[in-house]
Amino acid sequence: MLIPRDTDFHIIVDSILEDQECFSAINSFIRYCEIWPKKAAQLRTRIFPILNSKLLLNASKEEIVDAFTFMTKFNFTSSELSIHLLINYRKFFNDNDFDIRKSCVSFLLSQQSNFPEIKIHLISFISMEVSDSLRLFVLENIEPSVDHIESLYAFLHDRNTSIRYLALRRLCDIEAATPLLSDFISEMVQGVDHNEELNGHFLNCLLIATKMKSSLVRPYAQFLLGRLLKVQTQKSSSLLLIANLLQFSTPNTDLYQLANVINANLSLHASAKRINATLELFMNSLKSTNLRSLIIYEQPSIMSRLFELSKNQIEEDLLINVIERIGPINTATMKVIMSGSKGKLATQSLLGALTLINQKSDDNDPTKFMGNTAVFVSLSI
């Protein structure tokens, strides 16, 4: 093993680097820099010209990709590179080969802290790149600042929905973008207001904003709740939006409409995604409103639907949390549930839900099972 203390260390390193096949040894040099960081600068100074020459000359695809990959792993410092050199690498933005383009932007992303000026070129790359996966990769890994607000804002109307939503998240992380985001949220609210059907794009944008910049959505919360609760069969995005807006609920929030929405979307025939979103809405409703009393005393049929879900492909922990949040049910309500046209099915589903709760417990004691059951439902004796 070659170590810095070796008498012929530099001679051996030079002999390796002079070899036309020296790329095969680069990974070993990367490991060397990790083990002896104090000696790394001297070695990187020797290796960089070799890697750079592969990029400036007409090297093969494999050599170009390897050169960028190795340069990324070496973690070159700002004193070892220059912004002019990095800008010169932009020529690979237009290369026909996906792997070359990705290796190039990966290296430039690794240098954005050393050279913040390169960020604007990476944002320009997002605009011109044809591969949406690569555009997303750059947008996910870039570290935007105040200087990039206008450029990111333009992506809110991109042809690709994933780019739009990611750009919105990145903007929410920049405090100085608040005025523009306020205008955008107003635009999304107007879109919800002026369309008879619920538009997925408007809903997803408002959901992201509610989670990340709730103060900007709060002025519209009551209007949005009123508008969304008028629709019974919902998209998963609208159900999640209602769930997050309930933090701003007031006594004017229509609990009957809320219960109807939950009831309509707790369907065994709905997708697991929609059912899970409904369960999250159910949970937030129990936390933020007096929905529990309405369900227990006026709409116990929702409980029957809840019990049936124990046999569906859903997030079991979420179902259990909702059941536990509801807590004990009085005997009169249970009789209503069991006496319905699907009483036998309700009984089986209730036992399934209780079994599911106890399966999550580490304690297999039958007494504990009965204890959990007694806590969940008041049994007639």
PDB file of C-alpha atoms in Angstrom, residues 97-322:
ATOM      1  CA  ASP A  97     -25.538  11.868 -24.547  1.00  0.00           C
ATOM      2  CA  PHE A  98     -27.627  11.855 -21.346  1.00  0.00           C
ATOM      3  CA  ASP A  99     -24.840  10.377 -19.180  1.00  0.00           C
ATOM      4  CA  ILE A 100     -22.411  13.101 -20.232  1.00  0.00           C
ATOM      5  CA  ARG A 101     -24.927  15.851 -19.455  1.00  0.00           C
ATOM      6  CA  LYS A 102     -25.757  14.342 -16.065  1.00  0.00           C
ATOM      7  CA  SER A 103     -22.113  13.829 -15.055  1.00  0.00           C
ATOM      8  CA  CYS A 104     -21.392  17.449 -16.014  1.00  0.00           C
ATOM      9  CA  VAL A 105     -24.246  18.995 -14.019  1.00  0.00           C
ATOM     10  CA  SER A 106     -23.478  16.693 -11.081  1.00  0.00           C
ATOM     11  CA  PHE A 107     -19.958  18.077 -10.948  1.00  0.00           C
ATOM     12  CA  LEU A 108     -21.148  21.685 -11.252  1.00  0.00           C
ATOM     13  CA  LEU A 109     -23.700  21.109  -8.494  1.00  0.00           C
ATOM     14  CA  SER A 110     -20.906  19.834  -6.266  1.00  0.00           C
ATOM     15  CA  GLN A 111     -19.097  23.160  -6.811  1.00  0.00           C
ATOM     16  CA  GLN A 112     -22.026  25.552  -6.258  1.00  0.00           C
ATOM     17  CA  SER A 113     -20.908  26.390  -2.723  1.00  0.00           C
ATOM     18  CA  ASN A 114     -17.425  27.275  -3.961  1.00  0.00           C
ATOM     19  CA  PHE A 115     -18.721  29.163  -6.994  1.00  0.00           C
ATOM     20  CA  PRO A 116     -22.277  30.504  -6.432  1.00  0.00           C
ATOM     21  CA  GLU A 117     -22.097  32.149  -9.868  1.00  0.00           C
ATOM     22  CA  ILE A 118     -22.530  28.721 -11.484  1.00  0.00           C
ATOM     23  CA  LYS A 119     -26.083  28.404 -10.139  1.00  0.00           C
ATOM     24  CA  ILE A 120     -27.626  30.711 -12.718  1.00  0.00           C
ATOM     25  CA  HIS A 121     -26.114  28.557 -15.461  1.00  0.00           C
ATOM     26  CA  LEU A 122     -27.587  25.436 -13.864  1.00  0.00           C
ATOM     27  CA  ILE A 123     -31.006  27.098 -13.711  1.00  0.00           C
ATOM     28  CA  SER A 124     -30.648  27.946 -17.408  1.00  0.00           C
ATOM     29  CA  PHE A 125     -29.852  24.281 -18.005  1.00  0.00           C
ATOM     30  CA  ILE A 126     -33.207  23.322 -16.447  1.00  0.00           C
ATOM     31  CA  SER A 127     -34.964  25.546 -18.990  1.00  0.00           C
ATOM     32  CA  MET A 128     -33.222  24.019 -22.000  1.00  0.00           C
ATOM     33  CA  GLU A 129     -32.829  20.362 -20.971  1.00  0.00           C
ATOM     34  CA  VAL A 130     -35.064  17.814 -22.731  1.00  0.00           C
ATOM     35  CA  SER A 131     -34.952  15.115 -20.045  1.00  0.00           C
ATOM     36  CA  ASP A 132     -37.461  15.855 -17.299  1.00  0.00           C
ATOM     37  CA  SER A 133     -35.723  13.473 -14.895  1.00  0.00           C
ATOM     38  CA  LEU A 134     -32.470  15.395 -15.307  1.00  0.00           C
ATOM     39  CA  ARG A 135     -34.254  18.733 -14.942  1.00  0.00           C
ATOM     40  CA  LEU A 136     -35.760  17.507 -11.678  1.00  0.00           C
ATOM     41  CA  PHE A 137     -32.369  16.233 -10.516  1.00  0.00           C
ATOM     42  CA  VAL A 138     -30.812  19.682 -10.923  1.00  0.00           C
ATOM     43  CA  LEU A 139     -33.771  21.534  -9.393  1.00  0.00           C
ATOM     44  CA  GLU A 140     -33.772  19.190  -6.388  1.00  0.00           C
ATOM     45  CA  ASN A 141     -30.064  19.660  -5.718  1.00  0.00           C
ATOM     46  CA  ILE A 142     -29.460  23.300  -6.492  1.00  0.00           C
ATOM     47  CA  GLU A 143     -29.223  25.733  -3.557  1.00  0.00           C
ATOM     48  CA  PRO A 144     -31.276  28.731  -4.708  1.00  0.00           C
ATOM     49  CA  SER A 145     -30.949  32.203  -3.250  1.00  0.00           C
ATOM     50  CA  VAL A 146     -32.638  35.588  -3.549  1.00  0.00           C
ATOM     51  CA  ASP A 147     -30.931  36.109  -6.897  1.00  0.00           C
ATOM     52  CA  HIS A 148     -32.849  33.190  -8.410  1.00  0.00           C
ATOM     53  CA  ILE A 149     -36.400  34.031  -7.344  1.00  0.00           C
ATOM     54  CA  GLU A 150     -37.529  35.319 -10.740  1.00  0.00           C
ATOM     55  CA  SER A 151     -36.064  32.307 -12.545  1.00  0.00           C
ATOM     56  CA  LEU A 152     -37.714  29.850 -10.159  1.00  0.00           C
ATOM     57  CA  TYR A 153     -41.010  31.711 -10.405  1.00  0.00           C
ATOM     58  CA  ALA A 154     -41.019  31.119 -14.155  1.00  0.00           C
ATOM     59  CA  PHE A 155     -40.991  27.368 -13.482  1.00  0.00           C
ATOM     60  CA  LEU A 156     -44.356  27.646 -11.712  1.00  0.00           C
ATOM     61  CA  HIS A 157     -45.881  27.596 -15.191  1.00  0.00           C
ATOM     62  CA  ASP A 158     -43.614  24.898 -16.618  1.00  0.00           C
ATOM     63  CA  ARG A 159     -45.011  22.237 -18.958  1.00  0.00           C
ATOM     64  CA  ASN A 160     -44.061  19.531 -16.445  1.00  0.00           C
ATOM     65  CA  THR A 161     -46.185  19.375 -13.295  1.00  0.00           C
ATOM     66  CA  SER A 162     -43.388  17.877 -11.177  1.00  0.00           C
ATOM     67  CA  ILE A 163     -41.158  20.832 -12.086  1.00  0.00           C
ATOM     68  CA  ARG A 164     -43.942  23.254 -11.118  1.00  0.00           C
ATOM     69  CA  TYR A 165     -44.481  21.686  -7.700  1.00  0.00           C
ATOM     70  CA  LEU A 166     -40.771  21.380  -6.945  1.00  0.00           C
ATOM     71  CA  ALA A 167     -40.161  25.003  -7.979  1.00  0.00           C
ATOM     72  CA  LEU A 168     -42.950  26.057  -5.609  1.00  0.00           C
ATOM     73  CA  ARG A 169     -41.316  24.155  -2.749  1.00  0.00           C
ATOM     74  CA  ARG A 170     -37.947  25.745  -3.481  1.00  0.00           C
ATOM     75  CA  LEU A 171     -39.532  29.212  -3.519  1.00  0.00           C
ATOM     76  CA  CYS A 172     -41.255  28.543  -0.194  1.00  0.00           C
ATOM     77  CA  ASP A 173     -37.791  28.100   1.314  1.00  0.00           C
ATOM     78  CA  ILE A 174     -36.784  31.640   0.273  1.00  0.00           C
ATOM     79  CA  GLU A 175     -38.250  34.290   2.582  1.00  0.00           C
ATOM     80  CA  ALA A 176     -37.751  37.066   0.047  1.00  0.00           C
ATOM     81  CA  ALA A 177     -40.049  35.224  -2.375  1.00  0.00           C
ATOM     82  CA  THR A 178     -43.075  35.788  -0.113  1.00  0.00           C
ATOM     83  CA  PRO A 179     -44.616  38.688  -2.123  1.00  0.00           C
ATOM     84  CA  LEU A 180     -44.509  36.715  -5.372  1.00  0.00           C
ATOM     85  CA  LEU A 181     -45.853  33.606  -3.640  1.00  0.00           C
ATOM     86  CA  SER A 182     -48.738  35.649  -2.232  1.00  0.00           C
ATOM     87  CA  ASP A 183     -49.718  36.666  -5.768  1.00  0.00           C
ATOM     88  CA  PHE A 184     -49.397  33.087  -6.981  1.00  0.00           C
ATOM     89  CA  ILE A 185     -51.579  31.720  -4.168  1.00  0.00           C
ATOM     90  CA  SER A 186     -54.217  34.329  -4.988  1.00  0.00           C
ATOM     91  CA  GLU A 187     -54.097  33.120  -8.600  1.00  0.00           C
ATOM     92  CA  MET A 188     -54.604  29.505  -7.481  1.00  0.00           C
ATOM     93  CA  VAL A 189     -57.554  30.434  -5.231  1.00  0.00           C
ATOM     94  CA  GLN A 190     -59.203  32.247  -8.131  1.00  0.00           C
ATOM     95  CA  GLY A 191     -58.682  29.131 -10.226  1.00  0.00           C
ATOM     96  CA  VAL A 192     -60.533  27.038  -7.655  1.00  0.00           C
ATOM     97  CA  ASP A 193     -63.315  29.638  -7.506  1.00  0.00           C
ATOM     98  CA  HIS A 194     -63.825  29.956 -11.260  1.00  0.00           C
ATOM     99  CA  ASN A 195     -63.801  26.236 -12.143  1.00  0.00           C
ATOM    100  CA  GLU A 196     -66.841  24.065 -11.490  1.00  0.00           C
ATOM    101  CA  GLU A 197     -64.692  20.931 -11.260  1.00  0.00           C
ATOM    102  CA  LEU A 198     -61.789  20.684  -8.835  1.00  0.00           C
ATOM    103  CA  ASN A 199     -58.574  21.256 -10.761  1.00  0.00           C
ATOM    104  CA  GLY A 200     -55.683  19.046  -9.610  1.00  0.00           C
ATOM    105  CA  HIS A 201     -53.008  21.634 -10.382  1.00  0.00           C
ATOM    106  CA  PHE A 202     -54.654  24.367  -8.304  1.00  0.00           C
ATOM    107  CA  LEU A 203     -55.272  21.932  -5.449  1.00  0.00           C
ATOM    108  CA  ASN A 204     -51.717  20.568  -5.359  1.00  0.00           C
ATOM    109  CA  CYS A 205     -50.196  24.053  -5.410  1.00  0.00           C
ATOM    110  CA  LEU A 206     -52.440  25.180  -2.563  1.00  0.00           C
ATOM    111  CA  LEU A 207     -51.629  22.007  -0.625  1.00  0.00           C
ATOM    112  CA  ILE A 208     -47.887  22.652  -0.932  1.00  0.00           C
ATOM    113  CA  ALA A 209     -48.354  26.291   0.072  1.00  0.00           C
ATOM    114  CA  THR A 210     -50.552  25.337   3.043  1.00  0.00           C
ATOM    115  CA  LYS A 211     -47.904  22.942   4.324  1.00  0.00           C
ATOM    116  CA  MET A 212     -44.930  25.252   3.769  1.00  0.00           C
ATOM    117  CA  LYS A 213     -46.338  28.800   3.891  1.00  0.00           C
ATOM    118  CA  SER A 214     -49.584  28.427   5.811  1.00  0.00           C
ATOM    119  CA  SER A 215     -49.728  32.117   6.752  1.00  0.00           C
ATOM    120  CA  LEU A 216     -50.227  33.025   3.080  1.00  0.00           C
ATOM    121  CA  VAL A 217     -53.141  30.609   2.695  1.00  0.00           C
ATOM    122  CA  ARG A 218     -54.858  31.412   5.971  1.00  0.00           C
ATOM    123  CA  PRO A 219     -56.827  34.434   4.630  1.00  0.00           C
ATOM    124  CA  TYR A 220     -58.467  32.127   2.075  1.00  0.00           C
ATOM    125  CA  ALA A 221     -59.008  29.136   4.400  1.00  0.00           C
ATOM    126  CA  GLN A 222     -62.716  29.619   5.143  1.00  0.00           C
ATOM    127  CA  PHE A 223     -63.555  30.302   1.501  1.00  0.00           C
ATOM    128  CA  LEU A 224     -61.623  27.222   0.358  1.00  0.00           C
ATOM    129  CA  LEU A 225     -63.206  24.995   3.009  1.00  0.00           C
ATOM    130  CA  GLY A 226     -66.671  26.180   1.989  1.00  0.00           C
ATOM    131  CA  ARG A 227     -65.908  25.608  -1.696  1.00  0.00           C
ATOM    132  CA  LEU A 228     -64.306  22.180  -1.284  1.00  0.00           C
ATOM    133  CA  LEU A 229     -66.837  20.754   1.185  1.00  0.00           C
ATOM    134  CA  LYS A 230     -69.616  21.238  -1.361  1.00  0.00           C
ATOM    135  CA  VAL A 231     -68.125  18.388  -3.398  1.00  0.00           C
ATOM    136  CA  GLN A 232     -68.636  14.923  -1.920  1.00  0.00           C
ATOM    137  CA  THR A 233     -66.515  12.622  -4.098  1.00  0.00           C
ATOM    138  CA  GLN A 234     -63.053  14.172  -4.017  1.00  0.00           C
ATOM    139  CA  LYS A 235     -59.521  13.776  -5.328  1.00  0.00           C
ATOM    140  CA  SER A 236     -56.855  12.702  -2.844  1.00  0.00           C
ATOM    141  CA  SER A 237     -55.229  16.136  -3.260  1.00  0.00           C
ATOM    142  CA  SER A 238     -58.433  17.983  -2.325  1.00  0.00           C
ATOM    143  CA  LEU A 239     -58.981  15.697   0.692  1.00  0.00           C
ATOM    144  CA  LEU A 240     -55.450  16.433   1.912  1.00  0.00           C
ATOM    145  CA  LEU A 241     -55.955  20.147   1.299  1.00  0.00           C
ATOM    146  CA  ILE A 242     -59.118  20.151   3.431  1.00  0.00           C
ATOM    147  CA  ALA A 243     -57.234  18.197   6.111  1.00  0.00           C
ATOM    148  CA  ASN A 244     -54.513  20.851   6.245  1.00  0.00           C
ATOM    149  CA  LEU A 245     -56.934  23.784   6.063  1.00  0.00           C
ATOM    150  CA  LEU A 246     -58.818  22.533   9.127  1.00  0.00           C
ATOM    151  CA  GLN A 247     -56.112  24.046  11.322  1.00  0.00           C
ATOM    152  CA  PHE A 248     -57.852  27.340  10.486  1.00  0.00           C
ATOM    153  CA  SER A 249     -61.401  26.034  11.021  1.00  0.00           C
ATOM    154  CA  THR A 250     -63.949  28.216  12.825  1.00  0.00           C
ATOM    155  CA  PRO A 251     -67.378  27.534  14.354  1.00  0.00           C
ATOM    156  CA  ASN A 252     -68.755  28.390  10.901  1.00  0.00           C
ATOM    157  CA  THR A 253     -67.168  25.296   9.354  1.00  0.00           C
ATOM    158  CA  ASP A 254     -70.029  23.033   8.255  1.00  0.00           C
ATOM    159  CA  LEU A 255     -69.474  19.753  10.137  1.00  0.00           C
ATOM    160  CA  TYR A 256     -72.375  18.053   8.333  1.00  0.00           C
ATOM    161  CA  GLN A 257     -70.721  18.706   4.982  1.00  0.00           C
ATOM    162  CA  LEU A 258     -67.408  17.551   6.431  1.00  0.00           C
ATOM    163  CA  ALA A 259     -68.967  14.308   7.665  1.00  0.00           C
ATOM    164  CA  ASN A 260     -70.628  13.756   4.279  1.00  0.00           C
ATOM    165  CA  VAL A 261     -67.278  14.169   2.494  1.00  0.00           C
ATOM    166  CA  ILE A 262     -65.604  11.667   4.817  1.00  0.00           C
ATOM    167  CA  ASN A 263     -68.490   9.218   4.472  1.00  0.00           C
ATOM    168  CA  ALA A 264     -68.515   9.461   0.682  1.00  0.00           C
ATOM    169  CA  ASN A 265     -64.785   8.812   0.340  1.00  0.00           C
ATOM    170  CA  LEU A 266     -64.457   5.981   2.878  1.00  0.00           C
ATOM    171  CA  SER A 267     -65.368   3.497   0.194  1.00  0.00           C
ATOM    172  CA  LEU A 268     -63.926   0.018  -0.184  1.00  0.00           C
ATOM    173  CA  HIS A 269     -63.982   0.621  -3.940  1.00  0.00           C
ATOM    174  CA  ALA A 270     -61.867   3.789  -3.734  1.00  0.00           C
ATOM    175  CA  SER A 271     -58.128   3.712  -4.349  1.00  0.00           C
ATOM    176  CA  ALA A 272     -55.834   3.195  -1.364  1.00  0.00           C
ATOM    177  CA  LYS A 273     -54.431   6.695  -2.020  1.00  0.00           C
ATOM    178  CA  ARG A 274     -57.868   8.297  -1.698  1.00  0.00           C
ATOM    179  CA  ILE A 275     -58.804   6.231   1.363  1.00  0.00           C
ATOM    180  CA  ASN A 276     -55.551   7.159   3.136  1.00  0.00           C
ATOM    181  CA  ALA A 277     -56.159  10.828   2.321  1.00  0.00           C
ATOM    182  CA  THR A 278     -59.679  10.494   3.752  1.00  0.00           C
ATOM    183  CA  LEU A 279     -58.298   8.917   6.925  1.00  0.00           C
ATOM    184  CA  GLU A 280     -55.880  11.839   7.298  1.00  0.00           C
ATOM    185  CA  LEU A 281     -58.815  14.211   6.837  1.00  0.00           C
ATOM    186  CA  PHE A 282     -60.784  12.208   9.418  1.00  0.00           C
ATOM    187  CA  MET A 283     -57.897  12.428  11.897  1.00  0.00           C
ATOM    188  CA  ASN A 284     -57.452  16.188  11.469  1.00  0.00           C
ATOM    189  CA  SER A 285     -61.222  16.684  11.737  1.00  0.00           C
ATOM    190  CA  LEU A 286     -61.238  14.922  15.093  1.00  0.00           C
ATOM    191  CA  LYS A 287     -58.352  17.100  16.263  1.00  0.00           C
ATOM    192  CA  SER A 288     -59.613  20.463  15.041  1.00  0.00           C
ATOM    193  CA  THR A 289     -63.428  20.234  15.245  1.00  0.00           C
ATOM    194  CA  ASN A 290     -66.236  18.660  17.246  1.00  0.00           C
ATOM    195  CA  LEU A 291     -66.849  16.070  14.526  1.00  0.00           C
ATOM    196  CA  ARG A 292     -66.656  13.156  16.994  1.00  0.00           C
ATOM    197  CA  SER A 293     -69.926  14.112  18.691  1.00  0.00           C
ATOM    198  CA  LEU A 294     -71.690  14.458  15.353  1.00  0.00           C
ATOM    199  CA  ILE A 295     -70.529  10.996  14.282  1.00  0.00           C
ATOM    200  CA  ILE A 296     -71.354   9.284  17.567  1.00  0.00           C
ATOM    201  CA  TYR A 297     -74.833  10.756  17.978  1.00  0.00           C
ATOM    202  CA  GLU A 298     -76.042  11.557  14.460  1.00  0.00           C
ATOM    203  CA  GLN A 299     -74.006   9.748  11.796  1.00  0.00           C
ATOM    204  CA  PRO A 300     -72.823   6.400  13.242  1.00  0.00           C
ATOM    205  CA  SER A 301     -72.851   4.880   9.745  1.00  0.00           C
ATOM    206  CA  ILE A 302     -69.396   6.412   9.237  1.00  0.00           C
ATOM    207  CA  MET A 303     -68.127   4.066  11.934  1.00  0.00           C
ATOM    208  CA  SER A 304     -69.356   1.061   9.952  1.00  0.00           C
ATOM    209  CA  ARG A 305     -67.362   2.227   6.962  1.00  0.00           C
ATOM    210  CA  LEU A 306     -64.333   2.718   9.174  1.00  0.00           C
ATOM    211  CA  PHE A 307     -64.530  -0.828  10.528  1.00  0.00           C
ATOM    212  CA  GLU A 308     -64.761  -2.258   7.014  1.00  0.00           C
ATOM    213  CA  LEU A 309     -61.456  -0.658   6.069  1.00  0.00           C
ATOM    214  CA  SER A 310     -59.548  -3.101   8.289  1.00  0.00           C
ATOM    215  CA  LYS A 311     -59.671  -5.508   5.357  1.00  0.00           C
ATOM    216  CA  ASN A 312     -58.446  -3.047   2.751  1.00  0.00           C
ATOM    217  CA  GLN A 313     -54.896  -2.238   1.538  1.00  0.00           C
ATOM    218  CA  ILE A 314     -54.390   0.976   3.492  1.00  0.00           C
ATOM    219  CA  GLU A 315     -52.012   2.495   6.006  1.00  0.00           C
ATOM    220  CA  GLU A 316     -52.912   0.456   9.076  1.00  0.00           C
ATOM    221  CA  ASP A 317     -51.266   2.866  11.529  1.00  0.00           C
ATOM    222  CA  LEU A 318     -53.388   5.701  10.184  1.00  0.00           C
ATOM    223  CA  LEU A 319     -56.568   3.655  10.585  1.00  0.00           C
ATOM    224  CA  ILE A 320     -55.600   2.684  14.123  1.00  0.00           C
ATOM    225  CA  ASN A 321     -54.852   6.303  15.041  1.00  0.00           C
ATOM    226  CA  VAL A 322     -58.296   7.375  13.834  1.00  0.00           C
TER     227      VAL A 322
END
